[in-house]
Coordinates of C-alpha atoms and ligand atoms in Angstrom, one line a residue:
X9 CA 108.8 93.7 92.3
X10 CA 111.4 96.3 92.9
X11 CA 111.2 99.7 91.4
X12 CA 114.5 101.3 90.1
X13 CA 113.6 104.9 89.6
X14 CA 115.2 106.8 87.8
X15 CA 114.7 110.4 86.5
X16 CA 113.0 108.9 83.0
X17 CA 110.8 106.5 85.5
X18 CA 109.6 109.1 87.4
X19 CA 108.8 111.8 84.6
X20 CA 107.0 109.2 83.0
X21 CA 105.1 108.6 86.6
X22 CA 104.1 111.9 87.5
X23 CA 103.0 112.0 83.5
X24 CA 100.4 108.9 84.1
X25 CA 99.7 110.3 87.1
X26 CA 98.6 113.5 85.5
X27 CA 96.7 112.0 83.2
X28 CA 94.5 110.3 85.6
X29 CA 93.4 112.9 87.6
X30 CA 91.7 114.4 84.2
X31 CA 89.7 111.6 85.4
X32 CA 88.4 111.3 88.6
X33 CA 87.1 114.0 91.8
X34 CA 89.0 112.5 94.9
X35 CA 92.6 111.3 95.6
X36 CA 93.0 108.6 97.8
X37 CA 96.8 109.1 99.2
X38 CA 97.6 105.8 101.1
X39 CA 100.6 105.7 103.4
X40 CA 101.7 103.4 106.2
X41 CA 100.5 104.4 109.4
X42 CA 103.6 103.4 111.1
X43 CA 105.7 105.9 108.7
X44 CA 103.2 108.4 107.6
X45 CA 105.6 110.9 105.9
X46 CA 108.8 108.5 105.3
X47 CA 105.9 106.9 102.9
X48 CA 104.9 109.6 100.8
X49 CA 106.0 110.9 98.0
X50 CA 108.0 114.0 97.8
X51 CA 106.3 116.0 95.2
X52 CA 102.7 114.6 96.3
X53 CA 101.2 117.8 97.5
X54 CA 102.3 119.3 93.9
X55 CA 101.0 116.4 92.1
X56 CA 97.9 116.5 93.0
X57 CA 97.3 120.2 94.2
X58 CA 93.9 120.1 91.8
X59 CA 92.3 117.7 93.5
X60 CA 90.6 116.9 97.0
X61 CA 92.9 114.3 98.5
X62 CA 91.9 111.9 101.7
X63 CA 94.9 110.4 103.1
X64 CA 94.6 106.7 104.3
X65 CA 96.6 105.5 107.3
X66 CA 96.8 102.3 105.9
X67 CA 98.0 99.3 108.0
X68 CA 96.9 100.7 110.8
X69 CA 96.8 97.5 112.4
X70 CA 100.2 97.5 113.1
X71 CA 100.9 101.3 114.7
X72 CA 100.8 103.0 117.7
X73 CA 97.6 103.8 118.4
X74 CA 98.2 106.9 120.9
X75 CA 101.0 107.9 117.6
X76 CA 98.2 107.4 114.8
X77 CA 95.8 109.9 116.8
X78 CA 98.8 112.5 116.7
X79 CA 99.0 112.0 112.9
X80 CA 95.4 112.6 112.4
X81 CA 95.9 115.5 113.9
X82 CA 98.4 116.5 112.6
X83 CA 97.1 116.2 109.1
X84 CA 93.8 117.6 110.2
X85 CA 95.6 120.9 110.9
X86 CA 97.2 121.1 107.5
X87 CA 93.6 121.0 106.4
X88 CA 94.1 117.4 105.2
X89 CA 91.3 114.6 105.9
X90 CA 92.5 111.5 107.0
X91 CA 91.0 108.1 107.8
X92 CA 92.7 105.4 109.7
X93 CA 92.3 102.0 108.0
X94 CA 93.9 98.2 107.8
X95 CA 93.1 97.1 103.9
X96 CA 93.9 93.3 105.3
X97 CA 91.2 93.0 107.1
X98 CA 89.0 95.5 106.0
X99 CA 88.5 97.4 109.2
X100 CA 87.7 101.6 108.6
X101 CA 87.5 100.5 104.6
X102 CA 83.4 101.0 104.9
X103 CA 83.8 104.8 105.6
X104 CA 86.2 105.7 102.9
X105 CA 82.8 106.3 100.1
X106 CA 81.0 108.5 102.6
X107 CA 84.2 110.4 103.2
X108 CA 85.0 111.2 99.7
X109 CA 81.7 111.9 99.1
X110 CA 81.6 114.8 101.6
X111 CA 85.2 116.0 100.2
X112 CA 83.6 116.2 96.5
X113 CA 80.1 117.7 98.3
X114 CA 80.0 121.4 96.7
X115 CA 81.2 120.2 93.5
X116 CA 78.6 117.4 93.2
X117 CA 75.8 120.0 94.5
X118 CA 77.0 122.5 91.6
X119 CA 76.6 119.7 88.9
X120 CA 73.0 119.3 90.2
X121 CA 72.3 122.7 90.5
X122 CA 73.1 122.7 86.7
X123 CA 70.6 120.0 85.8
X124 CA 73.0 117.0 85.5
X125 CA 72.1 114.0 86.7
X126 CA 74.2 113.3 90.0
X127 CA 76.6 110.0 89.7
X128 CA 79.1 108.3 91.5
X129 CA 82.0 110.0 93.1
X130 CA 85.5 109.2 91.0
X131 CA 88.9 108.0 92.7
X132 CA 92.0 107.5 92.2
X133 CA 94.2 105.5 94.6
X134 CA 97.8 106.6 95.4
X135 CA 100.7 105.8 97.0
X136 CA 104.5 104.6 97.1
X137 CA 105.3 100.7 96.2
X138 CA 104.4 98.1 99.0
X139 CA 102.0 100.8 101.0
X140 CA 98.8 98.7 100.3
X141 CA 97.2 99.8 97.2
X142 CA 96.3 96.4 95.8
X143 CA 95.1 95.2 99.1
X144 CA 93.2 97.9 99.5
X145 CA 91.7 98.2 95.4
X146 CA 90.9 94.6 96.3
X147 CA 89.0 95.2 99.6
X148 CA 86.8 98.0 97.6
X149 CA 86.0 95.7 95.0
X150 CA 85.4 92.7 97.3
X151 CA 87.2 90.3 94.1
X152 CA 91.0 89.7 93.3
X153 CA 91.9 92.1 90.7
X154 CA 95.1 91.2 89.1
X155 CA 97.6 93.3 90.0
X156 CA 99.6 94.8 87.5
X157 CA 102.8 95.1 88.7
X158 CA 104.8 97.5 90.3
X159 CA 106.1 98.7 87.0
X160 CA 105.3 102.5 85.6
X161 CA 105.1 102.5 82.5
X162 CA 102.5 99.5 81.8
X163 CA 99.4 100.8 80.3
X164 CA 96.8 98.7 79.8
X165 CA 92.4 100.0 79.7
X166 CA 91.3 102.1 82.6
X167 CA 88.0 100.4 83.8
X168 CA 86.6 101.6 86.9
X169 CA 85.7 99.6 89.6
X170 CA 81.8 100.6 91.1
X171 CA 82.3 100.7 95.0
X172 CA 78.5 100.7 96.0
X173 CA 76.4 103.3 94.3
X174 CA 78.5 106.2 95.6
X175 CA 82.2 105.1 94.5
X176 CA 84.0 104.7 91.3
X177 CA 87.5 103.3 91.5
X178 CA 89.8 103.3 88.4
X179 CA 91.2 99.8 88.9
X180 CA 95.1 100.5 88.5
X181 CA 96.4 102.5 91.5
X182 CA 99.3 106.1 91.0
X183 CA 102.7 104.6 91.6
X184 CA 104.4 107.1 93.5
X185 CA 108.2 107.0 94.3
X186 CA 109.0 107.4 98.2
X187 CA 111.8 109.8 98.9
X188 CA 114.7 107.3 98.9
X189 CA 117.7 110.5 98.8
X190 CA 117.3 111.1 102.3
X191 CA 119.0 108.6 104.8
X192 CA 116.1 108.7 107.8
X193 CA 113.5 108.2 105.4
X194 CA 115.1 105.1 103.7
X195 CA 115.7 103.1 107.1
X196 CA 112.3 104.0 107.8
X197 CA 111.4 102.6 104.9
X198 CA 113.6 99.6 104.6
X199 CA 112.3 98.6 108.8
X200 CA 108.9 98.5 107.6
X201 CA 109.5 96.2 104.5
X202 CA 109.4 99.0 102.1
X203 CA 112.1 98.5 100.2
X204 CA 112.6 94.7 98.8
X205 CA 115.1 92.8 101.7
X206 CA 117.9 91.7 98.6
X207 CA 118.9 95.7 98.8
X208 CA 119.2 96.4 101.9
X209 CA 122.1 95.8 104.9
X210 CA 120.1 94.0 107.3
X211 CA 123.0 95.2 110.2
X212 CA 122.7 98.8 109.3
X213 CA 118.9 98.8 109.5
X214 CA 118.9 96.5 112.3
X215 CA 121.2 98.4 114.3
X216 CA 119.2 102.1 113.1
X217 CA 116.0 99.7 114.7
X218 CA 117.7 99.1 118.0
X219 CA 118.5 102.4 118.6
X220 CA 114.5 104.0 117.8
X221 CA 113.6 100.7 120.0
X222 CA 116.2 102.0 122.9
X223 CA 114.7 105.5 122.7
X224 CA 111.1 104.7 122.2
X225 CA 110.0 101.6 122.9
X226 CA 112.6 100.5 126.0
X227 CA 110.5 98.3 127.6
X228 CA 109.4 96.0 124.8
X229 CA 112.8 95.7 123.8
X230 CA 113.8 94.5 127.5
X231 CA 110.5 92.2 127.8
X232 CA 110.9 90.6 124.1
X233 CA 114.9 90.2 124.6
X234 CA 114.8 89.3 128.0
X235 CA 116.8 92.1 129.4
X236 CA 117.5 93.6 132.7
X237 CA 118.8 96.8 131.5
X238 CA 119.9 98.2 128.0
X239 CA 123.3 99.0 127.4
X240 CA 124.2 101.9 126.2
X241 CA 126.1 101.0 123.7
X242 CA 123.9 99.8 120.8
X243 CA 126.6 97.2 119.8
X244 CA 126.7 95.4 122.9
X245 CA 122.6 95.8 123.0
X246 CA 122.9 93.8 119.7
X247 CA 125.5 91.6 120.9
X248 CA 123.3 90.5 123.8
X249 CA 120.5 90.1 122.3
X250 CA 122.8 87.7 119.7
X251 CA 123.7 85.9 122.8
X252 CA 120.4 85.3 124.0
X253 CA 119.0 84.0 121.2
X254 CA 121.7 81.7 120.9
X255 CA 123.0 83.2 117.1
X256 CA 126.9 82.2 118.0
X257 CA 129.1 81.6 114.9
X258 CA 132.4 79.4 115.8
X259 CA 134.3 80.7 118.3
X260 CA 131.5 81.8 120.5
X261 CA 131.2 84.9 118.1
X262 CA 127.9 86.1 117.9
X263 CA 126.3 86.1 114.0
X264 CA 124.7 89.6 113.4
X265 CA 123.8 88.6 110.3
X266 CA 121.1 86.0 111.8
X267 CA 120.5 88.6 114.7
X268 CA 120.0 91.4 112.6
X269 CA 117.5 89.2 110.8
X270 CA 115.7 88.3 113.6
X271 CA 115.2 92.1 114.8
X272 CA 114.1 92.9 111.5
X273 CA 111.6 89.8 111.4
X274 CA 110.2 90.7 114.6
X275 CA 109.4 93.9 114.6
X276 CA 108.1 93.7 110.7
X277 CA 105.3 90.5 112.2
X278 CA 104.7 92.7 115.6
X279 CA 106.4 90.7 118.0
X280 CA 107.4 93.9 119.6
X281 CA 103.8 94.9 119.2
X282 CA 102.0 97.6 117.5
X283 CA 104.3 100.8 117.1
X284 CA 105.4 103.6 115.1
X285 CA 108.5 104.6 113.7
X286 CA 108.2 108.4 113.7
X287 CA 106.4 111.1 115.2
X288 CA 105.0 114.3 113.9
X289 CA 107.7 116.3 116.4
X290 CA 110.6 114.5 114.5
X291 CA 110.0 116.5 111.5
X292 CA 110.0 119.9 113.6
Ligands
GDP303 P1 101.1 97.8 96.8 O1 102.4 97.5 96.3 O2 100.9 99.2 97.3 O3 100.0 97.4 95.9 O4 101.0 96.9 98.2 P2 100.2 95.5 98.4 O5 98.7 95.6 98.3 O6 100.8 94.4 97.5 O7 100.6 95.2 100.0 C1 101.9 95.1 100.4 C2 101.9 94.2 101.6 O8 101.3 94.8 102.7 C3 101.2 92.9 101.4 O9 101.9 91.8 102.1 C4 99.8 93.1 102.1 O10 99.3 91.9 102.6 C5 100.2 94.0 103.3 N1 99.1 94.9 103.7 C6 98.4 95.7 102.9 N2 97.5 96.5 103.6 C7 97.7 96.0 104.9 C8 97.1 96.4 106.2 O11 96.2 97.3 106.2 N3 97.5 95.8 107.3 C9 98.5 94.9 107.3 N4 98.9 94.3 108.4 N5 99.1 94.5 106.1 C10 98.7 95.1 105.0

């Protein structure tokens, strides 16, 4: 479902959003590994500023390895603990209780030192549309919860979710809005299937793709396309790689539309393989 936020929308957001960290220790902040900051929210680090927050590469599956490592570091340095996970298959999911656990630590020793009975560590998932967060409430509960729906502003009982003995999950996830305003961020965002496909011009993201795949990831693009060299020109790099596939409209007129599609498609199901669309030195 799309999101149209507007100013109303997103006060109302943050609102709920306030309200349920009343409730819970830990935030989990889940972003897409392959866009790390293009996926969070703008106003995150004020939003939650009370609480200890664990960001979760999610779909980690998909991105660059050696570019995931530079993320956790560079989180890491801002003090921020990460973990890397895929919520599809499950893979890193198993460590996220014992890592909120040691985030919440002094404050569960202090309840104990007070006499109260220790108990199960309270979260709260977070994150921008499409990033994961049913998958991953799912995973953690190991049943199908019903999802909601993208929509702020539905309110329905908070139950938690028991996660083990250690984890407590409040079964609807923080919608968060990503930050749309800025140009980068939104053909990052759009590439990776962020943003629902009727919205978008497929040319404009498809040729924004070509050009991070020319600078990036040069050889993939010359081994999937079947090319001996890339031109410079990113037109005639999508033009050719129109032609190859065969994408001619009448005329012999090559149809970016379908070509443009077809980028988009394979780089979204990893036919260009695992990677990464930006790099903790692009925000320098
Ligand atoms: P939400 O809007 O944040 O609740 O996102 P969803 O849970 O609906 O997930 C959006 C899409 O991403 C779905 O097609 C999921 O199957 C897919 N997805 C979620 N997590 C992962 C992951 O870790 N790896 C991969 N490859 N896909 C994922």
């Amino acid at each position: 479902m799309t999101i149209q936020w507007f100013p109303g929308h997103m006060a109302k957001a943050r609102r709920e959003i306030t309200e349920k960290l009343k409730m819970i220790d830990v935030v989990f902040e889940l972003v897409d590994a392959r866009i790390p900051l293009a996926s969070r929210n703008p106003m995150i680090d004020e939003i939650v500023s009370s609480k200890p927050r664990l960001v979760l590469l999610n779909k980690a599956d998909m991105a660059d390895p050696a570019i995931t490592a530079e993320w956790e570091r560079y989180f890491r340095e801002k003090g921020i603990a990460t973990l890397q996970i895929d919520s599809q298959s499950g893979k890193g999911v198993g460590s996220i209780a014992s890592k909120a656990r040691e985030l919440v630590k002094d404050k569960i020793d202090k309840m104990i030192q007070k006499g109260m009975k220790p108990r199960a560590v309270r979260a709260l998932i977070l994150g921008i549309p499409n990033v994961g967060k049913s998958t991953l409430i799912n995973r953690l509960a190991k049943k199908n919860i019903a999802k909601t729906g993208d929509r702020p502003g539905i309110t329905k009982k908070q139950q938690w979710i028991k996660v083990g003995k250690e984890l407590e999950l409040l079964d609807t996830p923080g919608i968060l809005w990503p930050k749309f305003e800025d140009q980068i961020i939104g053909l990052r965002l759009a590439a990776t299937g962020a943003i629902k496909d009727e919205l978008l011009d497929f040319q404009e993201i498809a040729v924004y793709v070509l050009k991070f795949l020319k600078e990036r990831y040069p050889e993939r693009l010359k081994e999937r396309y079947k090319l001996e060299s890339i031109p410079e020109d990113v037109i005639e790099l999508f033009d050719e790689i129109g032609k190859k596939r065969g994408f001619l409209q009448g005329g012999g007129w090559v149809d970016y539309d379908k070509t443009a599609e077809i980028i988009l498609r394979e780089l979204r199901s990893e036919k260009l393989g695992r990677l990464t669309l930006e790099k903790p030195d692009d925000y320098e």
